[in-house]
Short mmCIF file of C-alpha atoms in Angstrom, two decimals:
data_model
loop_
_atom_site.label_atom_id
_atom_site.label_comp_id
_atom_site.label_asym_id
_atom_site.label_seq_id
_atom_site.Cartn_x
_atom_site.Cartn_y
_atom_site.Cartn_z
CA MET A 10 125.87 213.64 45.72
CA ALA A 11 119.44 220.99 42.94
CA GLY A 12 117.81 222.89 40.51
CA GLY A 13 115.21 224.87 43.47
CA PRO A 14 112.11 222.49 45.44
CA ALA A 15 109.81 220.95 43.63
CA ALA A 16 107.32 221.07 46.79
CA THR A 17 105.86 223.04 49.06
CA GLY A 18 104.25 222.55 52.33
CA PRO A 19 106.32 221.59 56.45
CA GLY A 20 108.46 219.37 56.31
CA LEU A 21 112.11 219.78 57.77
CA GLY A 22 113.09 223.72 57.53
CA ALA A 23 110.78 223.91 54.28
CA ASN A 24 109.51 227.36 54.93
CA ALA A 25 112.96 228.00 56.50
CA PRO A 26 115.02 230.67 54.24
CA LYS A 27 116.48 228.53 51.42
CA SER A 28 119.35 230.83 51.71
CA ASN A 29 119.94 228.65 54.68
CA VAL A 30 123.33 228.04 54.11
CA ALA A 31 124.60 227.22 58.29
CA GLY A 32 122.06 224.51 58.45
CA ILE A 33 122.40 223.03 55.07
CA LEU A 34 126.73 222.59 55.51
CA MET A 35 126.10 221.34 58.29
CA VAL A 36 124.60 218.44 57.46
CA ALA A 37 126.38 218.44 53.77
CA PHE A 38 130.23 218.13 55.83
CA ALA A 39 128.62 214.76 57.46
CA ALA A 40 128.81 213.49 53.86
CA PHE A 41 133.30 213.58 54.53
CA ALA A 42 132.54 210.31 55.41
CA GLY A 43 132.51 209.29 52.18
CA ILE A 44 136.16 209.64 51.83
CA LEU A 45 136.94 206.87 54.27
CA PHE A 46 134.75 204.11 51.71
CA GLY A 47 136.05 206.10 48.18
CA TYR A 48 139.93 206.23 48.90
CA ASP A 49 140.57 202.73 50.91
CA THR A 50 138.88 201.51 47.66
CA GLY A 51 140.75 203.37 45.65
CA THR A 52 144.24 202.81 47.08
CA ILE A 53 144.39 199.44 47.23
CA SER A 54 144.35 199.32 43.67
CA GLY A 55 147.43 200.69 43.37
CA VAL A 56 148.66 199.50 46.24
CA THR A 57 148.63 195.76 45.06
CA ALA A 58 150.40 197.23 41.49
CA MET A 59 153.61 199.16 43.94
CA LYS A 60 156.52 197.17 43.27
CA ASP A 61 157.58 197.63 47.02
CA TRP A 62 154.60 195.58 47.96
CA LEU A 63 154.46 193.06 46.08
CA ARG A 64 157.82 192.48 46.94
CA LEU A 65 156.50 192.33 50.44
CA PHE A 66 153.75 190.27 50.37
CA GLY A 67 154.19 188.46 46.89
CA GLN A 68 156.66 186.33 45.26
CA PRO A 69 159.14 186.85 42.25
CA THR A 70 158.93 186.05 39.20
CA THR A 71 160.20 185.88 35.32
CA ASP A 72 157.09 186.32 33.77
CA THR A 73 157.81 190.15 33.54
CA VAL A 74 155.41 191.22 30.66
CA THR A 75 152.96 189.45 32.81
CA HIS A 76 153.88 190.53 36.05
CA PRO A 77 156.68 193.63 34.79
CA THR A 78 157.22 194.54 38.57
CA GLY A 79 158.87 191.16 38.54
CA TYR A 80 156.40 190.24 41.34
CA PHE A 81 153.36 188.76 41.97
CA ILE A 82 150.52 186.94 43.87
CA THR A 83 148.09 184.95 43.34
CA SER A 84 144.26 185.35 42.66
CA GLY A 85 143.62 183.47 46.02
CA HIS A 86 145.21 186.59 48.15
CA GLN A 87 144.37 189.74 45.64
CA SER A 88 140.45 188.56 45.95
CA LEU A 89 141.15 188.54 49.95
CA VAL A 90 143.39 191.91 50.14
CA THR A 91 140.66 193.03 47.92
CA SER A 92 137.52 192.54 49.21
CA ILE A 93 138.74 191.31 53.10
CA LEU A 94 137.90 195.25 53.69
CA SER A 95 134.15 194.28 52.75
CA ALA A 96 133.67 191.31 55.50
CA GLY A 97 134.48 194.13 58.31
CA THR A 98 132.37 196.18 56.91
CA PHE A 99 129.61 193.54 56.18
CA VAL A 100 129.20 193.07 60.26
CA GLY A 101 130.09 197.06 60.54
CA SER A 102 127.28 197.91 59.30
CA LEU A 103 124.81 195.63 60.56
CA ILE A 104 126.27 196.49 64.32
CA GLY A 105 125.28 200.05 62.86
CA ALA A 106 121.95 199.93 63.37
CA PRO A 107 122.26 199.35 67.94
CA VAL A 108 125.31 201.40 67.22
CA ALA A 109 123.02 204.57 66.47
CA ASP A 110 119.94 203.32 68.49
CA LYS A 111 122.28 203.26 71.93
CA LEU A 112 125.13 205.81 71.09
CA GLY A 113 123.47 208.03 68.29
CA ARG A 114 124.11 209.28 65.13
CA ARG A 115 126.20 211.70 65.58
CA GLY A 116 127.86 209.32 68.55
CA GLY A 117 128.15 206.40 66.56
CA VAL A 118 130.20 208.42 63.79
CA PHE A 119 132.78 208.76 67.06
CA LEU A 120 133.19 204.77 67.33
CA ALA A 121 133.37 204.60 63.88
CA CYS A 122 136.56 207.05 63.52
CA LEU A 123 138.33 205.76 66.75
CA VAL A 124 137.71 201.52 65.27
CA PHE A 125 138.96 202.45 61.12
CA CYS A 126 142.19 204.50 62.56
CA ALA A 127 143.06 201.21 64.71
CA GLY A 128 142.54 199.08 61.54
CA VAL A 129 145.10 202.06 59.24
CA ALA A 130 147.82 201.77 61.55
CA ILE A 131 147.79 198.06 61.80
CA GLN A 132 148.06 198.38 57.38
CA VAL A 133 151.04 201.00 58.30
CA GLY A 134 153.35 199.59 60.82
CA CYS A 135 152.69 195.77 59.76
CA HIS A 136 154.95 193.43 57.47
CA GLN A 137 153.14 190.09 57.47
CA TRP A 138 150.70 189.55 55.61
CA ALA A 139 148.29 188.44 58.55
CA ALA A 140 148.71 191.31 59.77
CA PHE A 141 147.60 193.79 57.15
CA ILE A 142 144.12 191.47 56.36
CA ILE A 143 143.43 192.60 60.03
CA GLY A 144 144.06 195.65 59.34
CA ARG A 145 141.71 195.87 56.94
CA VAL A 146 139.11 193.52 58.43
CA ILE A 147 138.67 196.24 61.24
CA ALA A 148 139.50 199.42 58.98
CA GLY A 149 136.30 198.03 57.48
CA LEU A 150 134.72 197.52 60.71
CA GLY A 151 135.10 201.22 60.72
CA VAL A 152 133.47 201.92 56.82
CA GLY A 153 130.65 199.51 57.90
CA LEU A 154 129.31 201.84 60.63
CA VAL A 155 129.28 204.94 58.51
CA SER A 156 127.77 203.37 55.54
CA THR A 157 124.80 202.72 58.17
CA LEU A 158 125.37 206.18 60.21
CA ILE A 159 126.05 208.63 57.32
CA PRO A 160 122.97 208.48 55.76
CA MET A 161 121.08 207.34 58.27
CA TYR A 162 122.24 210.99 60.07
CA GLN A 163 121.75 213.03 56.75
CA SER A 164 118.17 212.03 55.63
CA GLU A 165 117.40 212.88 59.42
CA CYS A 166 118.53 216.13 59.34
CA SER A 167 118.45 217.66 55.82
CA PRO A 168 115.90 219.12 54.31
CA LYS A 169 113.19 218.10 52.46
CA TRP A 170 113.32 220.35 49.53
CA ILE A 171 117.29 219.54 49.30
CA ARG A 172 117.79 215.81 50.91
CA GLY A 173 118.72 214.42 47.79
CA ALA A 174 121.30 216.34 46.79
CA VAL A 175 122.56 216.53 50.01
CA VAL A 176 122.91 212.84 51.10
CA SER A 177 124.39 212.42 47.53
CA GLY A 178 126.92 214.20 48.48
CA TYR A 179 127.90 211.30 50.66
CA GLN A 180 128.56 209.08 47.44
CA TRP A 181 130.43 212.11 45.80
CA ALA A 182 132.15 212.34 49.12
CA ILE A 183 133.11 208.99 48.06
CA THR A 184 134.41 209.69 44.54
CA ILE A 185 136.48 212.06 45.77
CA GLY A 186 138.46 209.63 48.18
CA LEU A 187 138.50 207.51 45.36
CA LEU A 188 140.66 210.55 43.00
CA LEU A 189 142.78 211.55 46.21
CA ALA A 190 143.97 207.48 46.14
CA ASN A 191 145.18 207.07 42.26
CA VAL A 192 146.80 210.54 42.44
CA ILE A 193 148.42 210.00 45.56
CA ASN A 194 149.52 206.15 44.10
CA ASN A 195 150.63 207.48 41.13
CA ALA A 196 152.51 210.20 43.60
CA THR A 197 154.52 207.68 45.41
CA LYS A 198 154.13 203.85 43.15
CA ASP A 199 157.83 204.71 41.52
CA ARG A 200 159.13 204.49 45.14
CA ASP A 201 161.06 202.04 45.92
CA ASP A 202 160.40 201.52 49.93
CA HIS A 203 157.95 200.76 52.14
CA SER A 204 156.49 204.59 51.67
CA ALA A 205 155.47 203.61 48.14
CA TRP A 206 152.36 202.02 49.24
CA ARG A 207 152.65 203.28 53.36
CA ILE A 208 152.04 207.04 52.80
CA PRO A 209 148.80 206.28 50.57
CA THR A 210 147.24 204.20 53.49
CA GLY A 211 148.12 205.86 56.79
CA ILE A 212 147.16 209.81 54.82
CA GLN A 213 143.32 207.99 55.60
CA LEU A 214 144.82 208.82 59.04
CA ILE A 215 143.65 212.42 58.13
CA TRP A 216 140.61 212.07 56.81
CA ALA A 217 139.15 210.56 60.00
CA PHE A 218 140.53 213.01 62.00
CA ILE A 219 138.98 215.77 59.76
CA LEU A 220 135.61 213.72 60.10
CA VAL A 221 135.58 213.40 64.16
CA CYS A 222 136.73 217.63 64.02
CA GLY A 223 133.45 218.64 61.73
CA MET A 224 131.13 216.11 63.26
CA LEU A 225 132.31 217.66 66.80
CA TYR A 226 130.53 220.44 66.14
CA LEU A 227 127.18 219.00 64.65
CA PRO A 228 123.97 218.57 66.14
CA GLU A 229 122.48 215.25 67.04
CA SER A 230 119.94 214.04 64.95
CA PRO A 231 116.34 215.66 66.03
CA ARG A 232 114.37 212.39 64.98
CA PHE A 233 116.89 210.11 66.81
CA LEU A 234 116.19 212.25 70.05
CA VAL A 235 112.39 212.61 70.14
CA LYS A 236 112.43 208.62 69.46
CA LYS A 237 114.37 209.30 73.20
CA GLY A 238 112.37 211.87 74.82
CA ARG A 239 114.78 214.11 75.06
CA ASP A 240 112.05 216.22 73.25
CA ALA A 241 113.65 219.80 74.32
CA ASP A 242 116.94 219.46 72.56
CA ALA A 243 115.52 217.49 69.71
CA ILE A 244 114.13 221.65 69.68
CA ARG A 245 117.44 222.61 69.87
CA SER A 246 118.84 220.28 67.26
CA LEU A 247 116.16 221.72 64.48
CA THR A 248 116.65 225.21 65.53
CA ARG A 249 120.07 224.95 64.32
CA LEU A 250 119.89 223.48 61.59
CA THR A 251 116.82 225.44 60.10
CA SER A 252 117.43 228.67 61.62
CA LEU A 253 113.87 229.30 62.99
CA SER A 254 113.16 229.84 67.02
CA ALA A 255 111.83 227.68 68.77
CA THR A 256 109.15 229.12 69.24
CA ASP A 257 108.37 228.66 65.05
CA PRO A 258 105.33 227.31 64.41
CA GLU A 259 107.17 224.99 61.61
CA VAL A 260 109.33 224.00 64.28
CA GLU A 261 106.31 222.94 66.50
CA LEU A 262 104.73 221.48 63.18
CA GLU A 263 107.90 218.81 62.46
CA ILE A 264 108.76 218.05 66.40
CA GLN A 265 104.35 217.05 65.56
CA ASP A 266 104.51 215.00 62.30
CA ILE A 267 108.12 213.01 63.88
CA ARG A 268 105.93 212.15 66.99
CA ALA A 269 102.95 211.36 65.76
CA SER A 270 104.88 209.20 62.61
CA LEU A 271 106.74 207.40 65.52
CA GLU A 272 103.57 206.79 67.70
CA GLU A 273 102.18 204.98 65.35
CA GLU A 274 104.32 202.77 64.93
CA ARG A 275 105.26 202.01 69.49
CA GLN A 276 101.23 201.21 68.82
CA LEU A 277 102.88 197.56 66.93
CA GLY A 278 105.22 197.43 70.02
CA GLU A 279 109.46 197.38 70.03
CA SER A 280 110.92 196.89 66.40
CA SER A 281 113.08 194.10 65.73
CA TYR A 282 114.88 192.83 62.47
CA ALA A 283 112.30 190.71 61.99
CA ASP A 284 109.73 193.86 61.86
CA CYS A 285 111.69 194.70 58.45
CA PHE A 286 110.10 192.07 56.86
CA ARG A 287 106.75 192.42 58.31
CA ALA A 288 103.84 192.75 55.73
CA GLY A 289 101.23 195.24 56.44
CA HIS A 290 99.74 198.22 55.48
CA ASN A 291 102.88 200.16 55.84
CA LYS A 292 104.65 197.55 53.29
CA ILE A 293 107.45 197.52 55.57
CA ALA A 294 108.92 194.14 54.02
CA PHE A 295 108.58 195.81 50.80
CA ARG A 296 111.07 198.97 51.70
CA THR A 297 113.64 196.29 53.16
CA LEU A 298 114.02 194.42 50.37
CA SER A 299 114.03 197.63 47.38
CA GLY A 300 116.54 198.98 50.19
CA ILE A 301 118.21 195.47 49.88
CA PHE A 302 118.09 194.91 46.23
CA ILE A 303 119.00 198.79 45.77
CA GLN A 304 122.38 198.14 47.33
CA ALA A 305 123.15 194.55 45.77
CA PHE A 306 122.15 195.90 42.09
CA GLN A 307 124.89 199.29 42.72
CA GLN A 308 127.73 196.87 43.27
CA LEU A 309 126.76 195.19 40.65
CA THR A 310 126.69 197.04 38.15
CA GLY A 311 129.82 196.26 38.32
CA ILE A 312 131.81 199.61 38.69
CA ASN A 313 134.06 198.44 41.13
CA PHE A 314 135.38 195.87 39.05
CA ILE A 315 136.79 199.57 37.48
CA PHE A 316 137.83 200.63 40.92
CA TYR A 317 139.00 197.73 42.29
CA TYR A 318 140.81 196.41 39.99
CA GLY A 319 141.29 198.72 37.39
CA THR A 320 144.76 199.40 37.03
CA THR A 321 145.59 196.07 36.54
CA PHE A 322 143.02 195.26 34.36
CA PHE A 323 143.97 199.00 31.99
CA GLN A 324 147.39 197.26 32.18
CA ASN A 325 147.09 193.10 30.92
CA SER A 326 144.59 194.83 28.47
CA GLY A 327 148.10 196.28 26.48
CA ILE A 328 147.00 200.29 28.21
CA SER A 329 151.10 201.62 29.11
CA ASP A 330 149.94 204.27 31.47
CA PRO A 331 147.36 202.66 33.79
CA PHE A 332 147.65 204.87 36.52
CA LEU A 333 147.27 207.63 34.69
CA VAL A 334 144.01 205.85 32.85
CA SER A 335 142.58 204.85 36.69
CA ILE A 336 142.90 209.11 37.65
CA ALA A 337 141.25 209.87 34.73
CA THR A 338 138.22 207.57 35.78
CA GLY A 339 137.98 209.03 39.22
CA ILE A 340 137.87 212.73 37.39
CA VAL A 341 135.62 211.85 34.96
CA ASN A 342 133.81 209.62 38.62
CA VAL A 343 133.53 213.01 40.74
CA PHE A 344 132.83 215.44 38.09
CA MET A 345 129.89 213.74 36.87
CA THR A 346 128.06 212.52 40.58
CA LEU A 347 127.69 216.56 40.45
CA PRO A 348 124.72 216.83 37.74
CA GLY A 349 123.85 213.32 39.84
CA MET A 350 123.27 215.89 42.56
CA TRP A 351 121.47 218.63 40.72
CA GLY A 352 119.08 216.43 38.91
CA ILE A 353 117.31 214.54 41.85
CA GLU A 354 115.27 217.08 43.13
CA ARG A 355 115.09 218.28 39.25
CA PHE A 356 114.66 214.92 37.17
CA GLY A 357 113.08 212.81 40.35
CA ARG A 358 114.72 209.02 41.65
CA ARG A 359 112.53 207.31 38.85
CA PRO A 360 113.73 208.65 36.02
CA LEU A 361 116.79 208.85 36.28
CA LEU A 362 117.43 205.13 37.80
CA ILE A 363 115.55 203.87 34.91
CA TRP A 364 118.27 205.90 32.39
CA GLY A 365 121.18 205.47 34.02
CA ALA A 366 121.08 201.56 34.45
CA VAL A 367 120.05 202.21 30.34
CA VAL A 368 122.44 203.87 29.38
CA MET A 369 125.69 201.75 31.72
CA CYS A 370 123.93 198.79 30.12
CA VAL A 371 124.90 199.71 26.36
CA CYS A 372 128.06 200.63 27.13
CA GLU A 373 129.10 198.36 28.63
CA TYR A 374 127.78 194.95 26.29
CA LEU A 375 129.83 197.68 23.50
CA VAL A 376 132.99 197.20 26.19
CA ALA A 377 132.64 193.11 25.76
CA ILE A 378 131.53 192.96 22.08
CA ILE A 379 134.13 195.47 20.37
CA GLY A 380 136.95 194.03 23.66
CA VAL A 381 136.68 190.35 22.57
CA THR A 382 137.08 191.47 18.40
CA ILE A 383 140.94 193.80 18.90
CA SER A 384 143.82 192.96 20.26
CA VAL A 385 146.22 194.33 22.71
CA HIS A 386 148.09 196.45 20.21
CA ASP A 387 145.20 198.93 18.40
CA GLN A 388 145.46 201.41 20.19
CA SER A 389 141.95 203.14 18.79
CA GLY A 390 140.32 200.07 19.98
CA GLN A 391 141.55 200.57 23.42
CA LYS A 392 140.72 204.32 23.23
CA ALA A 393 137.39 203.33 22.23
CA LEU A 394 137.78 200.90 25.33
CA ILE A 395 138.16 204.15 28.20
CA ALA A 396 136.12 206.36 25.69
CA LEU A 397 132.90 203.77 26.80
CA VAL A 398 134.36 203.03 30.28
CA CYS A 399 134.47 206.30 30.65
CA ILE A 400 130.83 207.19 29.79
CA TYR A 401 129.00 203.91 31.96
CA ILE A 402 131.15 205.23 34.82
CA ALA A 403 129.27 209.13 34.20
CA ALA A 404 125.97 206.93 33.39
CA PHE A 405 127.13 205.29 36.93
CA ALA A 406 127.98 208.30 38.84
CA SER A 407 125.20 210.94 38.08
CA THR A 408 122.14 208.13 39.14
CA TRP A 409 123.16 204.91 40.82
CA GLY A 410 125.87 205.87 42.89
CA PRO A 411 124.40 208.78 44.80
CA ILE A 412 120.67 207.30 44.34
CA ALA A 413 121.54 203.73 45.94
CA TRP A 414 122.15 206.35 49.13
CA VAL A 415 119.49 208.59 48.68
CA ILE A 416 116.74 205.93 48.47
CA VAL A 417 117.31 203.53 51.67
CA GLY A 418 118.42 207.33 53.46
CA GLU A 419 114.62 207.80 53.37
CA ILE A 420 112.30 205.41 52.53
CA PHE A 421 112.04 203.90 56.25
CA PRO A 422 109.70 204.11 58.63
CA LEU A 423 111.70 205.97 62.18
CA ASN A 424 110.45 203.09 64.40
CA VAL A 425 112.49 200.39 62.56
CA ARG A 426 115.11 202.99 60.30
CA ALA A 427 118.57 202.30 61.73
CA LYS A 428 118.03 198.35 61.62
CA ALA A 429 115.81 198.69 58.21
CA ILE A 430 118.87 201.51 56.81
CA SER A 431 122.02 198.66 58.15
CA LEU A 432 120.41 195.98 56.42
CA CYS A 433 120.45 197.62 52.94
CA THR A 434 124.21 198.95 54.21
CA ALA A 435 125.58 195.05 54.59
CA SER A 436 123.64 193.90 51.57
CA ASN A 437 125.93 196.42 49.17
CA TRP A 438 128.97 195.34 51.54
CA LEU A 439 128.22 191.67 51.35
CA TRP A 440 127.85 191.77 47.81
CA ASN A 441 130.65 194.12 47.65
CA PHE A 442 132.47 190.96 49.13
CA GLY A 443 131.64 188.87 46.66
CA ILE A 444 131.88 190.79 44.01
CA GLY A 445 135.40 191.81 45.14
CA TYR A 446 136.61 188.45 46.10
CA ALA A 447 135.32 186.45 42.57
CA THR A 448 136.28 188.89 39.95
CA PRO A 449 140.25 187.76 40.13
CA TYR A 450 138.97 184.69 39.14
CA LEU A 451 136.20 184.91 36.76
CA VAL A 452 138.73 187.89 34.85
CA ASN A 453 142.80 186.97 35.53
CA THR A 454 143.93 183.66 32.51
CA GLY A 455 145.11 180.39 34.20
CA PRO A 456 144.70 177.35 36.14
CA GLY A 457 142.00 177.91 38.55
CA ASN A 458 140.60 181.29 36.52
CA ALA A 459 137.28 181.39 34.22
CA GLY A 460 139.71 183.58 31.82
CA LEU A 461 137.10 185.70 31.10
CA GLN A 462 139.17 189.12 30.68
CA VAL A 463 137.35 191.42 28.92
CA LYS A 464 134.57 189.68 28.34
CA VAL A 465 133.17 190.54 31.88
CA PHE A 466 131.22 193.23 30.78
CA PHE A 467 128.99 191.19 29.39
CA LEU A 468 128.21 190.02 32.78
CA TRP A 469 127.72 193.65 34.34
CA GLY A 470 125.48 194.46 31.02
CA SER A 471 123.29 192.09 31.83
CA THR A 472 122.91 193.05 35.61
CA CYS A 473 122.71 196.52 34.41
CA LEU A 474 119.67 195.47 32.67
CA MET A 475 118.37 193.43 35.26
CA CYS A 476 118.74 197.57 37.33
CA VAL A 477 116.06 198.65 34.54
CA LEU A 478 113.88 196.47 35.36
CA PHE A 479 113.96 196.77 39.13
CA SER A 480 113.37 200.51 38.84
CA ILE A 481 110.47 200.56 37.17
CA PHE A 482 108.65 198.06 39.80
CA CYS A 483 110.01 198.61 42.50
CA ILE A 484 111.02 202.50 43.64
CA PRO A 485 108.89 204.77 43.62
CA GLU A 486 109.56 208.48 42.90
CA THR A 487 109.90 210.70 46.89
CA LYS A 488 111.13 214.03 45.27
CA GLY A 489 110.10 216.67 47.16
CA LEU A 490 108.51 214.36 50.27
CA SER A 491 109.56 214.81 54.19
CA LEU A 492 110.58 211.49 55.44
CA GLU A 493 107.12 211.39 56.88
CA GLN A 494 105.20 212.43 53.77
CA ILE A 495 107.26 209.04 51.74
CA ASP A 496 105.50 206.81 54.88
CA LEU A 497 102.00 207.85 52.84
CA LEU A 498 103.28 206.64 49.87
CA TYR A 499 103.82 204.13 50.76
CA GLN A 500 100.76 203.04 52.46
CA ASN A 501 98.79 204.36 49.91
CA SER A 502 100.46 203.85 45.95
CA THR A 503 102.36 201.72 44.79
CA PRO A 504 105.67 202.23 42.77
CA LEU A 505 103.78 202.67 39.31
CA THR A 506 101.25 205.37 40.45
CA SER A 507 103.98 206.56 43.01
CA ALA A 508 104.75 210.18 40.81
CA ARG A 509 100.96 210.77 40.27
CA TYR A 510 99.50 210.65 44.46
CA ARG A 511 102.68 212.37 45.39
CA GLU A 512 101.47 215.48 43.67
CA GLU A 513 98.01 214.74 45.60
CA ILE A 514 99.92 215.11 48.80
CA ILE A 515 101.84 218.26 47.82
CA ALA A 516 98.62 219.79 45.95
CA ASN A 517 96.70 219.19 49.17
CA ASP A 518 99.93 219.70 52.02
CA VAL A 519 99.48 216.56 53.71
CA HIS A 520 101.04 215.42 57.29
CA VAL A 521 101.33 212.65 59.55
CA ALA A 522 99.84 215.34 62.34
CA ASP A 523 96.80 215.73 60.82
CA VAL A 524 96.25 212.57 59.06
CA LYS A 525 92.83 211.06 60.10
CA GLY A 526 92.29 207.82 57.74
CA ILE A 527 93.67 208.31 54.01
CA ALA A 528 91.93 205.96 51.49
CA HIS A 529 94.32 203.97 49.58
CA HIS A 530 95.05 205.07 45.99
CA ASP A 531 93.31 202.52 44.12
CA GLU A 532 90.16 202.87 45.38
CA LYS A 533 89.79 206.48 45.57
CA GLU A 534 92.17 208.19 44.48
CA ASP A 535 90.71 211.70 44.84
CA ALA A 536 89.95 211.34 48.52
CA VAL A 537 93.82 211.55 49.63
CA THR A 538 92.96 212.64 53.28
CA GLU A 539 90.10 212.96 55.78
CA LYS A 540 90.94 215.90 57.92
CA VAL A 541 90.76 215.86 61.55
#
C-alpha cells in the first residue's frame, strides 16, 4: 500500500490488459480488512484517555496535573487493555493456517468477521473490566485470522506486475483505520457518558459488515483451488481475475506453473509446521525465518508506540491538544503510504526497506536527543519533536509498513504458504503484544516503572539500525516476479546476488513448468535454465 511493470513474461494476468480495472479492484478490495486492525489500534489509544471510560474502569485521583480527567488506570491495567488484543491475534494468526487450508482464503475471512463482531459486541455492551478484556481477546482472534488470510489471498490472486502495490493496500487500509479512529475519538471524547467510547468501539461492526458484503462477490484463490484438485474452478477464478477466456494460453500456462510448483512440493510429502523450518535447496527455513524477523522488526521500529500510546505520550510531553496531534500523525501515515505503493514497483523491495530504516533510525535518535535536552514548556522544541515524529511516520508508512506484508505474502511456496504466513503474522502479533504490554512500564514514571519517557526513542532508533542490516543480508529483490519464479530466485541466488539473478529470470522468460534443471547462480551465472 505503481509506476508500471518492471518485468515482462507470463504470470497471473501478466499479459492481460493492464487496464483490467475490475480484476485489480476485486483483489484490492480485500485490503479493506486492514481497517479492522488499524481502527482498533487507533481507537484504544483514545478510548483509554477518555474521562467516562476511565471513570468506569479506572479510579479517581487528585493528581490532575498528570491525570487531567481526574481518573487513571495503573500501568498494569493500561498494558493489559492495550496489548491483550494482540494475545488474541497471536492465536488467531496461527489458527489462520488450518482455516485457510480447510475453508479457503475467502471462506476464512467470513469466519474471521463473525468472530471479530462477537468480540466487539461484548466490548460495547459490558460494564465490567473482565468482560471488556474478554471482548478484546475475542476480537483479536478475528483480526489475527484476517492478518494471515488477506495478504495470502491478495498475493495469490494479484497480477505480478502490480502485486506489491495491491498487497500494500492492506497496510494502507490499516493507516486509514488509524486515521478514522483518531477522527471519531476526537469527535466523541468530550461526551460525558458511555457513548464517548461506545460509539467509536461499536463502529467497528460497520467495517466488518462492509468486508463481508464485498467478499461475497470475490472469487476464491486459484492457487487454493488447484491445491484442492478443483482445476475447473481455478480456471473460472483466473478468468474473473484476468478478464481472459478460459482457453487463453496465459490461463493455461498459469495453471501449469501452479501445478508444477505444487507437485514439486508434494513430492516431499504432506507439509507440517516443522516443514517451514526444513533446510534444503528451496531454503524454506531461511524464508520462514526471514518472514518471522521482518514482521518482528516492523513492530520493533516503535511505530505502535505512537499509535497505542501517542495521545498519552503527547499529553505528558506538554502538548496542549494531543488528540489533534494524533489526527495529524494519522494523516501523515495515510498519505505517505501512497508513495510507498507506487515506489514498491518502481524501486523494488530491498532499497525501500534499507533507506526507510535509515531515515527512521536518524529521526528516532534525534527525537531522543532533543527530548532529553528541552523542557516540556519549550514550545519550539515540542514542535520540532512533532515534526521529527511525522517524518519518522512518513518513512515507516512508505517503506516498512506495506513492504513487510508484501514480502511475507510472496516468498513462500504453495505447499507451506498458509502455515509459513501464519507463523510470520504470529510473530508480528507476539511482538505487538510484548511491546504494547511493556511500553507503559518503560515510559511511565513512578514505582515499578523505568521512567524512560522520551528516552525510549533511543531503543527504537537502535532497533531501526538492526533493520538496516537485516534488509541488506536477508531480503532478496522480488519485484516483477511471479510467486513461482520467486521460488527459482531463492533456489539459485542469495539476497546480495538476487537483483542480478532476477534480471536473468526476466530476460530469459523462465517458468517453473518449463524448467528441468537450474544451475546454482554462484556456480554457473551464465546458464539460467535448461529447457525441456
